Every structure is written in C-alpha cells, then in structure tokens.
Coordinates of C-alpha atoms and ligand atoms in Angstrom, one line a residue:
M43 CA 151.9 -70.8 -8.1
F44 CA 148.4 -70.3 -8.3
L45 CA 146.9 -69.3 -5.3
T46 CA 143.1 -68.6 -4.5
K47 CA 142.1 -65.6 -3.3
E48 CA 141.6 -66.7 0.3
E49 CA 145.2 -68.3 0.3
E50 CA 146.1 -64.9 -0.9
K51 CA 144.7 -62.9 1.8
L52 CA 146.6 -65.3 4.3
L53 CA 150.2 -64.2 2.7
E54 CA 148.4 -60.3 3.6
R55 CA 148.2 -61.0 7.3
N56 CA 151.6 -60.6 9.0
D57 CA 151.2 -62.5 11.5
G58 CA 152.1 -66.4 12.2
V59 CA 149.2 -67.5 9.5
S60 CA 150.9 -65.5 6.6
K61 CA 154.4 -67.0 7.7
C62 CA 153.6 -70.4 7.5
M63 CA 151.9 -69.5 3.6
E64 CA 155.2 -68.0 2.8
I65 CA 156.5 -71.4 3.7
L66 CA 153.7 -73.1 1.7
V67 CA 154.4 -71.0 -1.0
A68 CA 158.4 -71.5 -1.1
L69 CA 157.8 -74.8 -1.3
G70 CA 155.3 -74.8 -4.3
E71 CA 158.1 -72.7 -6.0
I72 CA 161.0 -74.2 -5.7
F73 CA 159.4 -77.6 -6.7
G74 CA 157.0 -76.4 -10.0
A75 CA 153.5 -76.8 -7.8
E76 CA 150.6 -75.9 -9.9
R77 CA 148.7 -75.3 -6.8
L78 CA 147.9 -76.2 -3.2
I79 CA 145.9 -78.7 -2.4
P80 CA 143.7 -80.4 0.9
I81 CA 145.2 -82.7 2.8
R82 CA 143.0 -84.5 6.1
H83 CA 146.2 -84.9 8.3
S84 CA 149.7 -83.8 9.4
H85 CA 152.1 -85.8 11.3
I86 CA 155.3 -83.3 12.4
S87 CA 158.3 -84.6 12.9
G88 CA 161.8 -83.2 15.1
V89 CA 159.6 -82.6 18.6
S90 CA 162.2 -83.2 20.5
Y91 CA 163.7 -80.4 22.6
Q92 CA 166.9 -82.3 22.0
N93 CA 166.3 -81.0 18.0
I94 CA 164.9 -78.4 18.5
G95 CA 166.2 -76.0 21.5
D96 CA 166.2 -73.0 22.4
E97 CA 166.2 -71.2 19.3
G98 CA 163.2 -73.6 17.9
L99 CA 160.8 -73.2 21.2
E100 CA 161.5 -69.2 21.1
W101 CA 160.5 -69.6 17.5
L102 CA 157.3 -71.7 17.8
K103 CA 156.0 -69.7 21.4
G104 CA 156.1 -66.5 19.0
L105 CA 154.4 -68.4 16.0
N106 CA 150.3 -68.2 17.9
V107 CA 149.3 -70.8 15.3
S108 CA 146.6 -73.5 15.3
F109 CA 146.0 -76.1 13.5
A110 CA 143.3 -76.6 10.9
V111 CA 143.5 -79.9 10.2
K112 CA 144.1 -83.5 12.3
T113 CA 147.7 -83.2 13.8
T114 CA 150.0 -85.9 15.8
I115 CA 153.5 -85.7 16.5
N116 CA 156.6 -87.7 16.7
P117 CA 158.5 -89.2 19.4
A118 CA 159.8 -86.4 22.1
G119 CA 163.3 -86.4 24.2
M120 CA 161.7 -88.6 26.9
D121 CA 158.9 -90.9 28.1
L122 CA 156.8 -88.2 29.7
D123 CA 156.0 -90.2 32.8
R124 CA 159.2 -92.4 33.5
W125 CA 162.0 -90.0 32.2
R126 CA 163.6 -89.9 35.5
E127 CA 164.0 -93.9 35.5
M128 CA 165.8 -93.3 31.3
G129 CA 168.6 -90.7 33.3
I130 CA 167.1 -87.0 31.7
D131 CA 167.6 -83.8 34.2
E132 CA 165.1 -81.8 35.2
S133 CA 165.6 -79.0 32.8
F134 CA 165.2 -81.1 29.9
A135 CA 162.2 -82.5 31.1
K136 CA 160.9 -79.1 32.1
K137 CA 161.8 -77.7 28.6
Q138 CA 160.9 -80.5 26.7
M139 CA 156.8 -80.1 28.3
E140 CA 157.2 -76.4 27.8
L141 CA 157.5 -77.4 23.7
L142 CA 154.9 -79.9 23.8
N143 CA 152.4 -77.5 25.8
I144 CA 152.9 -75.7 22.8
F145 CA 152.2 -78.1 20.1
K146 CA 149.0 -79.2 22.5
K147 CA 148.3 -75.7 22.5
M148 CA 148.2 -75.5 19.0
G149 CA 145.6 -77.9 18.7
A150 CA 148.2 -81.1 18.6
E151 CA 147.3 -84.7 19.3
L152 CA 150.4 -86.0 21.9
T153 CA 150.3 -88.6 20.2
L154 CA 154.4 -89.2 20.9
T155 CA 155.0 -92.0 18.0
C156 CA 156.6 -92.3 14.4
T157 CA 153.4 -94.7 13.5
P158 CA 150.9 -92.7 13.9
Y159 CA 149.0 -95.6 11.4
Y160 CA 148.6 -97.4 14.1
I161 CA 146.1 -94.4 15.6
Y162 CA 144.7 -93.4 12.5
M163 CA 145.0 -95.0 9.6
P164 CA 145.4 -92.9 5.9
S165 CA 143.1 -94.7 3.3
F166 CA 144.4 -95.1 -0.2
G167 CA 144.4 -91.7 -2.3
E168 CA 144.6 -89.7 0.4
H169 CA 146.9 -86.8 0.7
L170 CA 148.9 -86.1 3.4
A171 CA 151.6 -83.6 5.1
W172 CA 154.2 -86.0 6.9
S173 CA 157.2 -85.1 8.1
E174 CA 159.3 -88.4 9.8
S175 CA 160.8 -90.5 7.0
S176 CA 159.6 -94.1 8.4
A177 CA 156.5 -93.1 8.5
V178 CA 156.4 -90.9 5.2
I179 CA 157.5 -94.3 3.2
Y180 CA 155.3 -96.8 5.0
A181 CA 152.0 -94.2 4.3
N182 CA 153.1 -94.5 1.1
S183 CA 154.4 -97.6 0.0
V184 CA 152.1 -99.9 2.0
L185 CA 148.9 -97.8 2.0
G186 CA 149.1 -95.9 -0.3
A187 CA 148.4 -92.2 0.2
R188 CA 150.0 -89.6 -1.0
T189 CA 152.5 -87.4 0.8
N190 CA 156.1 -85.9 -0.1
R191 CA 158.8 -86.3 2.6
E192 CA 158.4 -82.9 4.4
S193 CA 160.3 -80.9 6.9
G194 CA 159.0 -80.8 10.7
I195 CA 158.5 -77.0 9.5
S196 CA 157.0 -78.1 6.4
A197 CA 154.7 -80.2 7.9
L198 CA 153.2 -77.6 10.9
A199 CA 152.8 -75.0 8.1
S200 CA 150.5 -77.5 6.2
A201 CA 148.8 -78.2 9.8
V202 CA 147.7 -74.4 9.9
I203 CA 146.9 -73.5 7.1
G204 CA 145.3 -77.9 6.0
K205 CA 147.2 -77.9 2.9
T206 CA 150.6 -78.8 1.1
P207 CA 151.8 -77.6 -2.2
L208 CA 151.1 -80.2 -5.3
Y209 CA 154.0 -81.4 -6.3
G210 CA 156.6 -84.8 -5.8
L211 CA 154.1 -87.7 -4.4
H212 CA 151.0 -86.4 -4.8
I213 CA 151.3 -86.6 -8.3
K214 CA 150.7 -90.3 -9.9
E215 CA 153.1 -90.5 -12.7
N216 CA 156.2 -89.5 -9.3
R217 CA 155.2 -92.6 -8.2
A218 CA 156.5 -94.7 -10.4
P219 CA 159.2 -97.1 -10.3
D220 CA 162.9 -96.3 -11.2
I221 CA 164.2 -99.6 -10.4
L222 CA 163.8 -103.4 -10.2
V223 CA 165.6 -104.8 -7.1
K224 CA 165.5 -108.7 -7.0
V225 CA 166.0 -110.8 -3.6
E226 CA 167.9 -114.1 -4.0
S227 CA 168.0 -114.7 -0.6
D228 CA 165.4 -114.2 2.6
F229 CA 167.7 -111.3 4.4
E230 CA 166.2 -109.5 7.6
P231 CA 163.8 -106.7 5.5
E232 CA 165.8 -103.5 8.0
I233 CA 169.0 -105.0 7.3
L234 CA 168.1 -105.4 3.2
G235 CA 166.9 -101.6 3.3
Y236 CA 169.5 -100.2 5.2
K237 CA 172.4 -101.9 2.5
I238 CA 169.8 -100.5 -0.8
G239 CA 168.7 -97.1 0.4
S240 CA 172.6 -95.8 -0.3
E241 CA 173.2 -97.8 -3.3
I242 CA 170.3 -97.1 -5.9
D243 CA 168.5 -93.7 -7.2
G244 CA 165.2 -93.4 -7.5
I245 CA 162.3 -95.7 -6.7
P246 CA 162.6 -99.4 -6.4
I247 CA 160.3 -102.0 -6.9
F248 CA 161.1 -105.3 -4.7
K249 CA 160.9 -108.3 -5.9
F250 CA 160.8 -111.0 -3.1
N251 CA 160.7 -114.3 -2.5
R252 CA 158.1 -114.6 -0.3
K253 CA 154.7 -112.5 1.5
L254 CA 156.4 -109.8 3.6
S255 CA 154.6 -108.4 6.7
D256 CA 153.4 -105.6 7.5
D257 CA 156.0 -105.2 10.0
E258 CA 159.0 -106.1 7.7
L259 CA 157.5 -103.5 5.4
K260 CA 158.3 -101.1 8.2
A261 CA 161.4 -101.8 8.9
L262 CA 162.1 -102.3 4.9
G263 CA 161.0 -98.8 4.7
A264 CA 162.7 -97.6 7.6
G265 CA 166.4 -98.8 6.3
L266 CA 165.8 -97.5 3.2
A267 CA 164.6 -94.1 4.0
S268 CA 167.5 -93.2 6.6
T269 CA 170.2 -93.9 4.1
G270 CA 168.7 -93.1 1.2
N271 CA 166.6 -90.4 -0.6
V272 CA 163.0 -92.7 -0.6
A273 CA 160.1 -91.8 0.1
I274 CA 158.0 -94.6 -1.8
F275 CA 158.9 -98.2 -2.6
H276 CA 157.2 -100.8 -4.1
V277 CA 156.8 -104.8 -4.3
I278 CA 155.5 -106.7 -6.6
E279 CA 152.4 -109.1 -6.0
Q280 CA 152.3 -106.7 -2.5
T281 CA 152.0 -103.3 -2.0
P282 CA 149.0 -101.1 -3.5
E283 CA 150.3 -99.7 -6.7
W284 CA 153.0 -102.2 -7.8
D285 CA 150.8 -103.2 -10.9
H286 CA 150.1 -99.7 -11.3
F287 CA 153.1 -99.3 -13.4
E288 CA 155.4 -100.5 -15.9
I289 CA 158.1 -103.2 -14.1
P290 CA 161.5 -101.0 -14.9
S291 CA 164.3 -102.3 -17.1
E292 CA 166.6 -101.5 -15.1
K293 CA 167.4 -104.0 -12.7
I294 CA 169.4 -105.4 -9.1
V295 CA 169.9 -108.6 -8.0
V296 CA 170.7 -109.0 -4.0
D297 CA 172.2 -111.9 -2.9
D298 CA 174.5 -110.7 -0.7
L299 CA 175.1 -108.3 2.5
E300 CA 178.1 -107.2 4.1
L301 CA 177.4 -105.9 7.3
E302 CA 180.2 -103.9 8.9
F303 CA 179.9 -103.4 13.0
D304 CA 181.9 -104.4 15.6
C305 CA 181.3 -103.1 18.9
D306 CA 180.8 -105.5 22.5
P307 CA 177.1 -104.0 22.9
D308 CA 176.3 -102.2 26.2
A309 CA 172.5 -102.3 25.5
V310 CA 169.9 -103.6 23.5
T311 CA 167.1 -101.5 22.0
L312 CA 163.9 -102.4 20.0
G313 CA 161.6 -100.1 18.8
C314 CA 162.7 -98.5 16.1
P315 CA 160.7 -97.5 13.6
H316 CA 157.8 -97.9 17.7
L317 CA 156.8 -101.3 18.1
S318 CA 153.1 -102.6 16.9
K319 CA 151.5 -105.0 18.7
N320 CA 152.4 -107.8 16.6
E321 CA 156.1 -107.2 17.8
L322 CA 156.0 -106.8 21.6
V323 CA 154.1 -110.0 21.3
R324 CA 157.8 -111.8 19.7
I325 CA 159.5 -110.0 21.6
Y326 CA 157.5 -111.9 24.5
D327 CA 157.7 -114.9 23.0
L328 CA 161.6 -115.0 23.0
V329 CA 161.3 -113.4 26.1
K330 CA 159.4 -116.1 28.1
R331 CA 162.2 -118.6 26.6
F332 CA 164.8 -117.5 29.4
D333 CA 165.0 -117.9 32.9
G334 CA 165.6 -114.5 35.0
K335 CA 165.4 -111.1 34.5
A336 CA 167.6 -109.7 30.8
K337 CA 170.8 -108.9 31.8
K338 CA 172.2 -106.1 29.5
T339 CA 170.1 -103.0 30.2
F340 CA 167.1 -103.5 27.3
W341 CA 165.6 -100.8 26.6
V342 CA 162.4 -101.2 23.7
F343 CA 159.8 -98.3 22.6
T344 CA 156.5 -98.3 21.4
S345 CA 153.6 -95.9 21.2
R346 CA 151.2 -95.1 24.4
S347 CA 148.3 -96.5 22.3
V348 CA 150.2 -99.6 21.5
Y349 CA 151.3 -99.8 25.4
D350 CA 147.5 -99.6 26.9
E351 CA 146.5 -101.8 24.6
M352 CA 149.3 -104.2 25.6
R353 CA 149.3 -103.8 29.4
E354 CA 149.7 -107.7 30.2
V355 CA 152.7 -108.2 27.5
V356 CA 154.5 -104.8 29.0
E357 CA 154.0 -106.2 32.5
F358 CA 155.4 -109.8 32.0
L359 CA 158.4 -108.0 30.2
E360 CA 158.6 -105.4 32.5
S361 CA 159.2 -108.0 35.2
K362 CA 162.2 -109.5 33.2
N363 CA 163.8 -106.1 33.5
V364 CA 162.9 -105.1 29.9
R365 CA 162.2 -101.3 30.0
V366 CA 159.5 -100.5 27.8
F367 CA 158.8 -96.9 27.8
R368 CA 156.0 -94.5 25.6
D369 CA 156.7 -91.2 23.9
T370 CA 160.5 -91.4 22.9
C371 CA 163.1 -93.2 20.8
M372 CA 166.9 -94.4 21.2
V373 CA 167.4 -92.1 18.9
V374 CA 165.6 -88.7 19.5
S375 CA 166.1 -89.1 23.5
P376 CA 169.6 -88.1 24.8
A377 CA 169.3 -91.3 27.2
T378 CA 170.9 -93.1 25.7
E379 CA 175.0 -91.3 24.8
R380 CA 175.4 -93.0 27.6
F381 CA 175.7 -96.4 26.3
E382 CA 179.3 -96.9 24.0
C383 CA 177.8 -99.4 22.0
V384 CA 174.2 -100.3 21.3
M385 CA 172.8 -103.4 19.7
T386 CA 169.9 -103.3 17.6
N387 CA 167.5 -104.6 15.0
S388 CA 167.2 -101.0 13.1
G389 CA 168.3 -99.6 10.0
K390 CA 167.4 -96.3 10.7
A391 CA 169.2 -96.7 14.4
L392 CA 172.1 -98.1 12.7
T393 CA 172.0 -95.2 10.9
Y394 CA 171.8 -92.1 13.3
L395 CA 172.7 -93.2 16.4
P396 CA 176.6 -92.9 16.0
K397 CA 175.6 -89.8 13.6
L398 CA 173.1 -88.1 16.5
R399 CA 173.9 -90.0 19.3
G400 CA 177.6 -90.3 18.7
V401 CA 177.2 -94.1 20.3
R402 CA 178.5 -97.1 18.1
V403 CA 175.9 -99.7 17.0
V404 CA 176.0 -103.5 16.1
Y405 CA 173.3 -105.1 14.4
G406 CA 171.7 -108.0 15.4
T407 CA 167.8 -109.4 14.4
L408 CA 165.4 -109.3 16.7
E409 CA 166.4 -112.8 18.4
D410 CA 169.7 -111.8 18.6
C411 CA 169.0 -108.6 20.2
V412 CA 167.0 -110.8 23.4
R413 CA 169.3 -113.3 22.6
A414 CA 172.7 -110.8 24.2
A415 CA 170.2 -109.3 26.8
F416 CA 169.4 -112.6 28.9
S417 CA 172.3 -114.6 27.9
P418 CA 175.1 -112.5 26.3
H419 CA 178.0 -114.8 26.8
Ligands
LIG58 FE1 160.9 -93.6 15.3 FE2 162.5 -92.9 16.4 FE3 163.3 -95.1 14.7 S1 161.1 -91.3 15.8 S2 161.5 -94.5 13.2 S3 161.7 -94.9 17.0 S4 164.2 -93.0 15.1

C-alpha cells in the first residue's frame, strides 16, 4: 500500500500512534488497498467492560494516544446513572468507568449509543470508519455514507490516524447489489433481515410492496448484519444508491418465514438498535392502552440524546414500570444474564442474546412485546 512520507514517519515513532498505523497498514495490505484516505468520523464498538475485560483495559491504558477526528462510542455494560437498579455490581461499575475515562481522555464523545447517526448524521458519500454492524449498514445503505465493517480496534486506529485504508465499501463499484430479494408479504423488517442474512451471499437489493420507514430500514439492516456478513443493502425506489447500479439477475422470492423460537419470557426488551424518538412514541402509544403497570420486567434502551429530548414520554413509561435505560443495551450488559427467556422484536438481539448472554429468546413484534409485558396471560 502506498504511504506518504508523513504516514511513513508515523510508522517509525515506536509509540501508540505507530501501533495504530501498523494496524491500518496490515489491514490495507490484506485487502489490497491502494492508499489511506481521510475520514471525518470514527465510531468504536466493544466498549463494554464485559467485552474488553482486564487485558483490553491494560492494552488501552498503555496506548497513550488521542483521537484526530470526531469519535463516538458504542453502548457500555451499564446505564451510567442507574447501574445499581440494573443489578450491576460495584466492581464491574468501577472497571467500566475506568474504561470510559480512558476513551474520554483520548478525546471520544461518550455517546454510548449504537445509533450515532441520530447525533451526527453523515452526508452522502462521506468516508467513515465505523464498527458496530447495525450502524455500519445504516450508514452505507440508508445514508449513502461509506464505511467498511470495522472492528473496534481498527476503528480506534482510524480515529487516532484520521484515515482508513481505501478498499471494500469505500469504492463505488464494490457497493453494487449481487442478488434481488423480492418480498411478497408484509413481514416485519427485523425478522426478514434476521432470516435473510444467513441465506444470501453478497449484497441484496430488496423489492418491497410498500415504502419502509427509516426505523424499519434500521431494523432490517440490524437483522441482516447480525446473521450475515452484510454491510450494505439497497431498496428499490427508496435507498439513495439503488439506481446507481444494474439490477442483478440472481433473484430470490420471500413469501414465507419460518420462526423457531419457543420459551416463556420472564422479561421483555426493546431498543436493539437503540430506540429512535418515533419508536419511543410508538411504545408510549401502545402502553397508554393498558391500565396499571407492566407486570413483567420490561426494559427499553435508548441513547442519552433521545432520552433527553423525550423526557415526558420517558417519565410516563417509567410511571408504568417500563425501565428506560441509556448508555447500554440488553446484549452488551451482563445484567440480562439473570433472565431465563427474553422476548424482543430485534433480529440482532435474537442472534446475540443466546450467544453472548446465554439467555433464551422468543420473538414478538413491538406490539406483542408491549402486550406480553402488560397483559401476560
Ligand atoms: Fe445496539 Fe446493543 Fe443492539 S449495541 S445494535 S442495542 S446489541
């Protein structure tokens, strides 16, 4: 990979910056990148102490670097204010805060959300280095920005250097669809993504019978990226690059989705990815239909920024025994491990709750989830 004189000098420093350059150069060489390109924004995932552990914490401490571009970070393992209520113990909280302080010292904004695009919306064609598969697929597909599916470490390296290797989805022709997916019924997008992700190879372009909302596109992408190695999709007549390429001849038709979940939920969770303002309002409207309080543990997750803008909705939900947590989620927090079976509407949570938290899962639409919490029988 071609490096400028300045970039070569960074490699020779023998410090945290040179380590970050080494990571980017190694990545660029593996994927045949021509050179590095500047980015405007990095988003780093894997910041829960549950994921990083002591070894990661020590590595980060020793790095001693600062970020050269706007850098946001993914959810941590707890709500920073309400961790006791979540059942998080003191020692975990201490380690989590230590970790977040290292990121803060490096210059990260402690956004602690997987929906950084609600805070800072990248523009069409903008180059990013984002980890967090649900955010990557949203940025590429819905916003037309350009990012590969980075790991937490490569996104951090890019944040320090302010650049990323030019390969993959940074190059227009690599964003072309490979397979047309004709969707014949009105499936919930999250479950469609969850099922289709593992069944297709390459980039899908969907044909739906109706227009999807941004929240539905978000849910479709999160589901797709959780079960498949997908980082971009297109939707005919809807997403910004759908007509930049030929429609592929390979085609599948989806007219049936079989789901095989079966357990009796002791908790209900929503907000994977973190809830938008509209999604919080939808939950509020549904909860209003029920008298009394939630009868099952009902946890919902959103970002601090959405929470702060939706104070009245949050207060109402809290008064109905719906816990609205920020900074974390059901998947990255160890708090979820106490449950036997969790009901969720999220394709991503259906994939990762069993794998990472050892919890059984059952799918419900957003409406099913509210009903299950308020009127369980
Ligand atoms: Fe976000 Fe956690 Fe789901 S980080 S996408 S809410 S697994």
